[in-house]
Coordinates of C-alpha atoms in Angstrom, one line a residue:
Chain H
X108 CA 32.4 -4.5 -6.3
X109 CA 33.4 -2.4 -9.2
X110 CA 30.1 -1.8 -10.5
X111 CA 28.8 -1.2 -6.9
X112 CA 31.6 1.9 -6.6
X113 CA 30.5 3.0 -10.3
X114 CA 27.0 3.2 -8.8
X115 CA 27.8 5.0 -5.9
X116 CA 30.4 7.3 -7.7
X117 CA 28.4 8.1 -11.1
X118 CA 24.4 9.7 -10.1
X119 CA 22.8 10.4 -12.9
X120 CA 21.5 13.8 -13.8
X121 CA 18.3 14.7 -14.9
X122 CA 14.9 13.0 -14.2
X123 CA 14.7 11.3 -17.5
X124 CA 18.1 9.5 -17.0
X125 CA 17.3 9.1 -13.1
X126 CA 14.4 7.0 -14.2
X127 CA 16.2 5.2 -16.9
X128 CA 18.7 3.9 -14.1
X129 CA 15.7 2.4 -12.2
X130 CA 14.6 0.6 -15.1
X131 CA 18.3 -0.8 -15.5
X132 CA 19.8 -0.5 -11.9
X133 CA 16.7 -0.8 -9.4
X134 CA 19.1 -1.2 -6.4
X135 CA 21.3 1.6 -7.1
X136 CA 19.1 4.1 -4.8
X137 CA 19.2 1.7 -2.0
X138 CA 22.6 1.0 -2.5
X139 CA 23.4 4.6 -2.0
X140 CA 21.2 5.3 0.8
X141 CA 22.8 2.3 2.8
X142 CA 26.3 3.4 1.7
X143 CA 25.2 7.0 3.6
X144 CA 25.6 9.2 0.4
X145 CA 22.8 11.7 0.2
X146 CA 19.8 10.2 -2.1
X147 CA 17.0 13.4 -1.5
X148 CA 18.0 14.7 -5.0
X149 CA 17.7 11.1 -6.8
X150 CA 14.5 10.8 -4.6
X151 CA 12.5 14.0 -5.7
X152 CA 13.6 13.5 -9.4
X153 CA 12.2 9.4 -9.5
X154 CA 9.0 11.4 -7.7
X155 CA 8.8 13.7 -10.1
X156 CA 9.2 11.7 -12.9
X157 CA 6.4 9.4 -11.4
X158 CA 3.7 12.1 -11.1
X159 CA 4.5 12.4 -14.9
X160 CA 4.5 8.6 -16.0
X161 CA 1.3 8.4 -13.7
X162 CA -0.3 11.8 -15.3
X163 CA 0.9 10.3 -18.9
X164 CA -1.3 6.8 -17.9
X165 CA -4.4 8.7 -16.9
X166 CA -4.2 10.9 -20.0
X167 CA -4.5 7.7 -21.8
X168 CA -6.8 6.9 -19.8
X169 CA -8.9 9.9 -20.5
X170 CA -9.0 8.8 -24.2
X171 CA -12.3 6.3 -23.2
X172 CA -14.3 9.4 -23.3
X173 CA -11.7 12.1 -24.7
X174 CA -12.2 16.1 -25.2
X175 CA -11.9 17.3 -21.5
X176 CA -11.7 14.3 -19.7
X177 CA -8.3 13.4 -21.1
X178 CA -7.0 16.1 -19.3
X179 CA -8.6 15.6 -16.1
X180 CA -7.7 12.2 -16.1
X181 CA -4.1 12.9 -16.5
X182 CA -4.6 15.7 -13.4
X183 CA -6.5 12.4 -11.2
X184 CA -3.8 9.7 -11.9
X185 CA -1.0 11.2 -10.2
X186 CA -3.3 12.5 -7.0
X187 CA -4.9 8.8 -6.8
X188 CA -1.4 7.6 -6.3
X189 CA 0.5 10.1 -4.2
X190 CA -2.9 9.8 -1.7
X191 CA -2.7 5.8 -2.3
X192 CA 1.1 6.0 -0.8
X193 CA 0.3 8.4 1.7
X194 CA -2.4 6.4 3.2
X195 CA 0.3 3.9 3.4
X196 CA 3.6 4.9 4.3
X197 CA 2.7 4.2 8.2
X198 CA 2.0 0.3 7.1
X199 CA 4.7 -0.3 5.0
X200 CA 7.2 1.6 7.9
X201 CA 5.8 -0.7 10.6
X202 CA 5.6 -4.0 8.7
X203 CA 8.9 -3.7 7.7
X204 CA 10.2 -3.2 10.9
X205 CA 8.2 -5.7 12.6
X206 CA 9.6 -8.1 9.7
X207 CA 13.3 -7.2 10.8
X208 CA 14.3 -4.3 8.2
X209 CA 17.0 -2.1 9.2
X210 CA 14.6 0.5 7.7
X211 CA 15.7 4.0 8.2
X212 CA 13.8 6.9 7.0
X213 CA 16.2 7.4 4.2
X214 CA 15.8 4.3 3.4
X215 CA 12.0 4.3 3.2
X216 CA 12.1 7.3 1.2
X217 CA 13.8 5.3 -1.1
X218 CA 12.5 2.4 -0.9
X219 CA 9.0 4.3 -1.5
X220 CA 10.3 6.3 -4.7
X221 CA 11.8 3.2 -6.3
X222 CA 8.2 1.4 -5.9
X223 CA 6.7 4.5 -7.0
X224 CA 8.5 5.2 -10.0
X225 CA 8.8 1.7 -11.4
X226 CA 5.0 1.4 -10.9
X227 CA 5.0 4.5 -13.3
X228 CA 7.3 3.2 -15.8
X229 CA 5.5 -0.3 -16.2
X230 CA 2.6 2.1 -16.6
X231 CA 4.3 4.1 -19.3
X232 CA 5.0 0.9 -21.0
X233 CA 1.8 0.3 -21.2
X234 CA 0.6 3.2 -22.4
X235 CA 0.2 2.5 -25.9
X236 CA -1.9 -0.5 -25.1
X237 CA -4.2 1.6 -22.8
X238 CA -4.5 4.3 -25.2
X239 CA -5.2 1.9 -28.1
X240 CA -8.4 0.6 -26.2
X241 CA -9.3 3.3 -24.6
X242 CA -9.6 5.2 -28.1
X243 CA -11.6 2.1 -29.3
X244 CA -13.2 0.1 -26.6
X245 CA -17.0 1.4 -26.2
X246 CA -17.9 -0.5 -23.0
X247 CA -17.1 1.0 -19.9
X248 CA -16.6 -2.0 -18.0
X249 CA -14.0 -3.6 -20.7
X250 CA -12.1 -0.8 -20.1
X251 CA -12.2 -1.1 -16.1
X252 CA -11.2 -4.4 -15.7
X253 CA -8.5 -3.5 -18.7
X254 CA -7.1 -1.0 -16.6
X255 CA -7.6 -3.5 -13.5
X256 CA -5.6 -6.0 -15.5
X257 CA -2.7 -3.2 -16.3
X258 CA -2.5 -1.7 -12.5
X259 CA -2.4 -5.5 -11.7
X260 CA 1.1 -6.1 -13.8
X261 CA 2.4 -3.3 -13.0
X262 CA 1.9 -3.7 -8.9
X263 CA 3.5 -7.2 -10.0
X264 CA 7.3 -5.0 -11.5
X265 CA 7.0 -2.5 -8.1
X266 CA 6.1 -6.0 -5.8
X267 CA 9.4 -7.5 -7.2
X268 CA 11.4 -4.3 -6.7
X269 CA 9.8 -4.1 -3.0
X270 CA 11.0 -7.7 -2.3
X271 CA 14.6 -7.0 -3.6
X272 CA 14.8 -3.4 -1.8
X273 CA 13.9 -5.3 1.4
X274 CA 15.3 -8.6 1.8
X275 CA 14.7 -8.6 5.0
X276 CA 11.1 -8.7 4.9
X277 CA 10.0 -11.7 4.2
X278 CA 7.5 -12.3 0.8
X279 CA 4.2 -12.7 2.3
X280 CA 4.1 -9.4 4.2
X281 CA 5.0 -7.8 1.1
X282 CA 2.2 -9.1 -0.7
X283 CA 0.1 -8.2 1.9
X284 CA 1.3 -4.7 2.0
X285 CA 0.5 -5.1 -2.1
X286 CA -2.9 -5.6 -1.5
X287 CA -3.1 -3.4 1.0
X288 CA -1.8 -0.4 -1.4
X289 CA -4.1 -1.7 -4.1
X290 CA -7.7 -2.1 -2.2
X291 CA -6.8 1.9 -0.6
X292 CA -6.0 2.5 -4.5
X293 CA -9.8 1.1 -5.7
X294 CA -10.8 3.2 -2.3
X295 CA -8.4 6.7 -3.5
X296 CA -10.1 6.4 -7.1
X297 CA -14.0 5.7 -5.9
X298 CA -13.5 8.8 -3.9
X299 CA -11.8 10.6 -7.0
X300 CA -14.4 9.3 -9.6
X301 CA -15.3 9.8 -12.6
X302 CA -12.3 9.4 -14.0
X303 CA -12.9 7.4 -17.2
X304 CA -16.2 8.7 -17.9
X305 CA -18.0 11.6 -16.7
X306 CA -21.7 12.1 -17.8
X307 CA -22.7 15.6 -19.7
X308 CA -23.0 18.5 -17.2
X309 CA -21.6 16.4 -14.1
X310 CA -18.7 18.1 -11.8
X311 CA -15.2 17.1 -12.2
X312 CA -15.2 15.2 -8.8
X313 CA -18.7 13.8 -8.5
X314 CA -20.0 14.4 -4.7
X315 CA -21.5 11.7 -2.2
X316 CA -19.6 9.1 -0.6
X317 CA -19.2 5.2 -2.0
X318 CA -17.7 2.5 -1.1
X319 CA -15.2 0.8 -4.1
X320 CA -17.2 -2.3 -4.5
X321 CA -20.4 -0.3 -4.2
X322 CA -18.7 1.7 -7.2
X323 CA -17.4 -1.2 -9.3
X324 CA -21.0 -2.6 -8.9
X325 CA -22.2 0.5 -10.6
X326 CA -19.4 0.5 -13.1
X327 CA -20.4 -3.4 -14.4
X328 CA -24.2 -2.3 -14.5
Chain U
X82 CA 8.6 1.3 24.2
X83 CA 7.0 2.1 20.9
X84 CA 10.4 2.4 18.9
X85 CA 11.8 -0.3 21.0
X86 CA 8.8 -3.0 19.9
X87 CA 9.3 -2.1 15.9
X88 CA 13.3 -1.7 16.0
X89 CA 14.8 -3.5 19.0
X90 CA 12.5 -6.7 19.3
X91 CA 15.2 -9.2 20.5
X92 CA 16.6 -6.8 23.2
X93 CA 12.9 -6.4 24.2
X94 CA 12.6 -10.3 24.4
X95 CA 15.6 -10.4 26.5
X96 CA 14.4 -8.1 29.1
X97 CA 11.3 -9.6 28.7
X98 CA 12.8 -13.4 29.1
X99 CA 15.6 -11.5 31.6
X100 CA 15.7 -11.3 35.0
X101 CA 14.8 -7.6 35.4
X102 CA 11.7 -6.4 37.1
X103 CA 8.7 -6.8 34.9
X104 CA 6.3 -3.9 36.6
X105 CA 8.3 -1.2 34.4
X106 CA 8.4 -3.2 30.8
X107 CA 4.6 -4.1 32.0
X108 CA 3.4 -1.0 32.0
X109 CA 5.2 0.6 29.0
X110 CA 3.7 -2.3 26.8
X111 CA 0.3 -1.0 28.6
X112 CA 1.1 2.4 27.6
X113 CA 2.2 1.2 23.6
X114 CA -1.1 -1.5 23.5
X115 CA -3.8 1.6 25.3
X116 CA -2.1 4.1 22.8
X117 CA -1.8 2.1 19.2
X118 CA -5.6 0.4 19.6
X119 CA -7.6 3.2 21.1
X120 CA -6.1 5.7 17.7
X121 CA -8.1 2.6 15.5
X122 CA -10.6 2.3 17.8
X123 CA -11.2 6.0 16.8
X124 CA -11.0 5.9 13.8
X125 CA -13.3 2.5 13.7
X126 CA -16.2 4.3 15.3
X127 CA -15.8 7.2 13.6
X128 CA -18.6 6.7 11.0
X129 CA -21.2 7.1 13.4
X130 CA -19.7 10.7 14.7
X131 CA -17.5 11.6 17.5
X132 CA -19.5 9.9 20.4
X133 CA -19.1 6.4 19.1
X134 CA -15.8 7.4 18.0
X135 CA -14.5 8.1 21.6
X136 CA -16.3 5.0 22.9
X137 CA -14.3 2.9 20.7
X138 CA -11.4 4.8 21.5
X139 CA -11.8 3.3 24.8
X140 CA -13.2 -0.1 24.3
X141 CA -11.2 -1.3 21.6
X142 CA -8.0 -1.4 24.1
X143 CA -10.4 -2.7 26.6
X144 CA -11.0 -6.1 24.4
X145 CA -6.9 -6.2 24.2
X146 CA -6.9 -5.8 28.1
X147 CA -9.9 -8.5 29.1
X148 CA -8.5 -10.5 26.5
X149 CA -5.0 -11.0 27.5
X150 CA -6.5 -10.9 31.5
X151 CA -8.9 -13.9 30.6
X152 CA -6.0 -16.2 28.7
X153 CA -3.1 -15.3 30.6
X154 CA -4.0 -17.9 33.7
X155 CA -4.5 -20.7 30.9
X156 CA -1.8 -19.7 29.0
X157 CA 0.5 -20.0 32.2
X158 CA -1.1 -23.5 33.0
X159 CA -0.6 -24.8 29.5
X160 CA 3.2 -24.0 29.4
X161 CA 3.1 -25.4 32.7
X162 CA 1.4 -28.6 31.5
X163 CA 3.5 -28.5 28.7
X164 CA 6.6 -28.4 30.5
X165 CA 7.9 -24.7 29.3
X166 CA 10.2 -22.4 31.9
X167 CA 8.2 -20.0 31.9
X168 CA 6.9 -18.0 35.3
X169 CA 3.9 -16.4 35.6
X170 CA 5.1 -12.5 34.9
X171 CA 7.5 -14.0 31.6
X172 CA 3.7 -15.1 30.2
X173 CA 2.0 -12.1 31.2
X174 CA 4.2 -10.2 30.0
X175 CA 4.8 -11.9 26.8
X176 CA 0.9 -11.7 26.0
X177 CA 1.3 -8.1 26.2
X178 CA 4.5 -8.1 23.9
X179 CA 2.1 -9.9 21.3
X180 CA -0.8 -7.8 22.2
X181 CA 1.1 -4.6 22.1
X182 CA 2.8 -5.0 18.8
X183 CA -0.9 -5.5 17.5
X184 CA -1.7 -2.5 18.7
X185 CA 1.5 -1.1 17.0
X186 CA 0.5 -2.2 13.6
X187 CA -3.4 -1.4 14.3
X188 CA -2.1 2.2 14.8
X189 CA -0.2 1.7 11.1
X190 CA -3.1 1.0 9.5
X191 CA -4.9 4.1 11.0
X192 CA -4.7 6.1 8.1
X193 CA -6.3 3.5 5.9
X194 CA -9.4 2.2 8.1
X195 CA -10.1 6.1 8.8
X196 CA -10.3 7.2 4.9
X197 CA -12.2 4.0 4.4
X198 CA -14.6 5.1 7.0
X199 CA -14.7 8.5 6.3
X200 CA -15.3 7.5 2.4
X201 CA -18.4 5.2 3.6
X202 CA -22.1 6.5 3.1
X203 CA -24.0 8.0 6.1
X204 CA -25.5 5.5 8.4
X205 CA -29.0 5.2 8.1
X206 CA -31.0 2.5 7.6
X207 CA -30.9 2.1 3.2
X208 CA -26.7 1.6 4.5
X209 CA -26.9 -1.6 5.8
X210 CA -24.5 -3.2 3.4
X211 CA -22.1 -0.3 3.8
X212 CA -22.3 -1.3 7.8
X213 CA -21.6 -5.2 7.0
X214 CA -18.4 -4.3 4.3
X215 CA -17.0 -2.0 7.1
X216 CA -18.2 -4.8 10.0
X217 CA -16.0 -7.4 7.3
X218 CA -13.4 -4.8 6.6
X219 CA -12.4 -3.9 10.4
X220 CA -12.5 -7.7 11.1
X221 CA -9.8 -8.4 8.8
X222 CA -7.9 -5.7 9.8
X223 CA -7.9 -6.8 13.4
X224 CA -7.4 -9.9 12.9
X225 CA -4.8 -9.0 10.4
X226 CA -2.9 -7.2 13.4
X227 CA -3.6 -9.9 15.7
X228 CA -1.8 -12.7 13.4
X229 CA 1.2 -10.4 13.2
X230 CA 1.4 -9.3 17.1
X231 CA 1.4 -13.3 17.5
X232 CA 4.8 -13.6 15.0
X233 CA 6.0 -11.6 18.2
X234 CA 5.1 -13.8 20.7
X235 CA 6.3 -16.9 18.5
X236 CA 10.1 -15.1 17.7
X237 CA 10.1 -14.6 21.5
X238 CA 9.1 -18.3 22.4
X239 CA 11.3 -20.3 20.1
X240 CA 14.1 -18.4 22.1
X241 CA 13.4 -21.1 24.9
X242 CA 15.5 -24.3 25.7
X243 CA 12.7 -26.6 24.7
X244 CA 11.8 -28.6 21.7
X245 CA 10.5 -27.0 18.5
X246 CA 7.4 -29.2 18.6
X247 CA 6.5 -28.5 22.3
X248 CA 6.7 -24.5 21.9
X249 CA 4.8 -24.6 19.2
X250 CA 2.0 -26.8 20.7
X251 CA 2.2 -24.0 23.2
X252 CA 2.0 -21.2 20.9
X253 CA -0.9 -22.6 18.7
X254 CA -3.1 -23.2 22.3
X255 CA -2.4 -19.7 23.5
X256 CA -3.5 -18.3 20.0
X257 CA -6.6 -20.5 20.0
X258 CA -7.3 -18.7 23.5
X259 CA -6.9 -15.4 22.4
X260 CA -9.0 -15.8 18.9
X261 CA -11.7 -17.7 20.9
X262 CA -11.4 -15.0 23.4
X263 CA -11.1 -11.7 21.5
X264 CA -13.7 -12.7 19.6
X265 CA -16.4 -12.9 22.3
X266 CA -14.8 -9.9 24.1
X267 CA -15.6 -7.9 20.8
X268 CA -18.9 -9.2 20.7
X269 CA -19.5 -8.5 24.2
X270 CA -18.6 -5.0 24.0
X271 CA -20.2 -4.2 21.1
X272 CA -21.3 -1.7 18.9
X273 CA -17.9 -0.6 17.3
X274 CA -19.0 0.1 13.7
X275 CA -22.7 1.1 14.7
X276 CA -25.6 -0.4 13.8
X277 CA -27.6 1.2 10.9
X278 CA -30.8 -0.5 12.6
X279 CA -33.3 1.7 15.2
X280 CA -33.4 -1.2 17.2
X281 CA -30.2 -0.5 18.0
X282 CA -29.7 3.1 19.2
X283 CA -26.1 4.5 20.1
X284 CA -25.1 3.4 23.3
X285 CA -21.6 2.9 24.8
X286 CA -22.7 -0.9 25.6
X287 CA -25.5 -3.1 24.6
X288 CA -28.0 -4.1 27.4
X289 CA -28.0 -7.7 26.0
X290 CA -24.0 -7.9 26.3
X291 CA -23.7 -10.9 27.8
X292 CA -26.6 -12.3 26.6
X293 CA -25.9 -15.2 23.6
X294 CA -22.2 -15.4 22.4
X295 CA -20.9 -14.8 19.3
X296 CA -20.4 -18.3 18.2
X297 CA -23.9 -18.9 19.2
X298 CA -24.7 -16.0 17.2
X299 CA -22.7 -17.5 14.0
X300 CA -24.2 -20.6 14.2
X301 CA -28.2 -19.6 14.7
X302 CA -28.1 -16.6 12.8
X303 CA -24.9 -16.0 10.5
X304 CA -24.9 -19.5 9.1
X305 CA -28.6 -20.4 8.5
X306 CA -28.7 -17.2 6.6
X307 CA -25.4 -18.2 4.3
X308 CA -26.8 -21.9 4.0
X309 CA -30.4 -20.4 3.1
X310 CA -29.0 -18.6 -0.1

């Protein structure tokens, strides 16, 4: 009870140690949205410092081919997600109702950041690992189904946090919401692409529509 | 209705279950199942242009409507078979609960079937496996929807005086029904994604609708070709 008034009374400041309470306090959002106290603040700053753990990733990212692309890469990341959880929002707001969530707007909001942003710290994590192979990997398709492997783990980290932030809703529609949010994700960065690798002369968002498994194909070959 | 379906499902159920009138709830569940499934239906035709686009708007409820209109008398005479108080309106009305909470989450999912679509190559005749991963992809997504608006029908059936084992032989005929059913009622009014082929122009219904079935279909055409590879 004590720690849940500490929580409530003591918000951190500051996006750096907003994000740091995630890591160590996941609930404490939620906790403050359901105790009424006003959470827009803590919500912006675990957004904000998502677009830049997600913009960190895709810089490391950009390393595969490096020079320009890091940069762009870093731009990309952050747009494939915020479009990934835009797309949906709508789904995760209906299946949790349907599942019996008290689910509030506030709440959502919350609920949403927190998923977000621990998405974007498991992928800060593993930054040094995708930048190490990245920088020395040579086959393009290593490096996809590396990165496949690393969106996979963390999706795992912002899975766990969705079950606890909603205990309501029971564990298979959150996995289905999962792979929901990561198949629109393949679809978000097929439609974003290149974003590893962009041939010599080619624009920045390559034109002509694909399909993600039509693009993965391509990717193997 | 639409709020009342995602956040006030038991106090729908006891209307529903309830004495009062069921013309009223009946048609606001018709106004929540029309709404929900024609805005996918859109977005479902969508990659073949507006035209096919607003046919779907309307034919996609329509399978929802001849669906629950050619189960509901079996569904009534299997409750009644099996024993379950259950009047004629409480199962019509509880079809369109299910069917009407589909719609809700089909309506959800909006967003995410129209970028897919709008994301998929023209359609022309090299797109013919674009056609088949959006024919697979809709599929699942309505069938997806259809599973959960059926968690509303079970939560509301399991609220009846009856033994566990008796509902639920009710519950998995009805959904039998409706997937044997829905299926056929798709295939019937088809094209919803749009055929790629020039056999197949655009047209709001196929002359040879009711000519074959879909599990006809699966089994001359669908399988041989799977089995064949």
């Amino acid at each position: 009870m004590t720690g849940h008034n500490e929580i409530l009374a003591v918000e951190p400041r500051g996006v750096v140690g907003t994000l740091d309470e995630l890591l160590r306090r996941p609930m404490a959002g939620t906790e403050r949205a359901q105790a009424g106290v006003s959470v827009r603040a803590w919500t912006i700053r675990v957004l904000a410092g998502s677009v830049a753990c997600w913009g960190l990733y895709g810089a490391a990212g950009g390393f595969f081919q490096g020079g320009a692309q890091v940069a762009i890469a870093a731009a990309k990341a952050p747009i494939i997600m915020l479009a990934t959880a835009a797309l949906c929002v709508p789904s995760l707001y209906v299946f949790g109702l349907l599942a019996g969530a008290s689910l509030t707007h506030r709440r959502l909001a919350v609920v949403l950041a927190g998923f977000l942003g621990l998405v974007g710290l498991v992928l800060v994590g593993l930054l040094p690992i995708g930048w190490l192979f990245s920088v020395s990997s040579t086959s393009l398709s290593f490096v996809v189904w590396l990165h496949l492997l690393l969106w996979g783990l963390a999706l795992f980290f912002g899975g766990r946090f969705l079950s606890a932030a909603l205990p309501e809703v029971p564990s298979g529609a959150v996995l289905l919401w999962l792979t929901l949010f990561c198949v629109v994700s393949f679809q978000v960065v097929t439609f974003m692409r290149p974003v590893l690798w962009r041939a010599p002369g080619a624009p920045v968002v390559e034109e002509g529509k694909l399909f993600f498994l039509d693009h993965f194909s391509a990717v193997q070959k | 209705m639409w709020f009342q379906l995602l956040t006030g499902r038991e106090q729908l159920l006891d209307r529903v279950l309830g004495d009062e009138p069921a013309t009223p709830i009946f048609g606001q569940l018709l106004v929540v199942m029309v709404a929900g499934a024609a805005l996918y239906g859109a977005a479902l035709g969508s990659w073949h242009g507006a035209q096919l686009a607003a046919y779907d708007a309307f034919k996609l409820p329509l399978v929802l409507l001849l669906t629950s209109a050619f189960t509901v008398f079996f569904s009534w005479v299997v409750s009644r078979a099996l024993g379950l108080s259950l009047q004629f309106s409480h199962v019509a009305i509880l079809t369109f609960t299910g069917l009407a909470t589909t719609a809700v989450l089909l309506a959800s999912l909006t967003p995410i079937a129209w970028f897919f679509t709008w994301c998929a190559p023209i359609p022309d005749a090299s797109a013919r496996t674009t056609h088949n991963e959006l024919y697979l992809f809709h599929t699942a997504f309505v069938a997806m929807c259809g599973v959960g608006g059926t968690h509303t029908l079970w939560r509301a059936m399991v609220r009846l005086p009856h033994p566990r084992r008796v509902v639920a032989s009710a519950y998995v005929l009805w959904l039998l029904a409706y997937a044997l059913v829905g299926g056929e009622m798709a295939w019937a009014l088809r094209p919803f994604v749009g055929s790629v082929s020039l056999e197949h122009p655009l047209v709001f219904l196929r002359e040879d609708a009711l000519t074959g079935n879909v599990y006809e279909f699966i089994g001359t055409d669908i399988a041989p070709y799977l089995w064949s590879r």
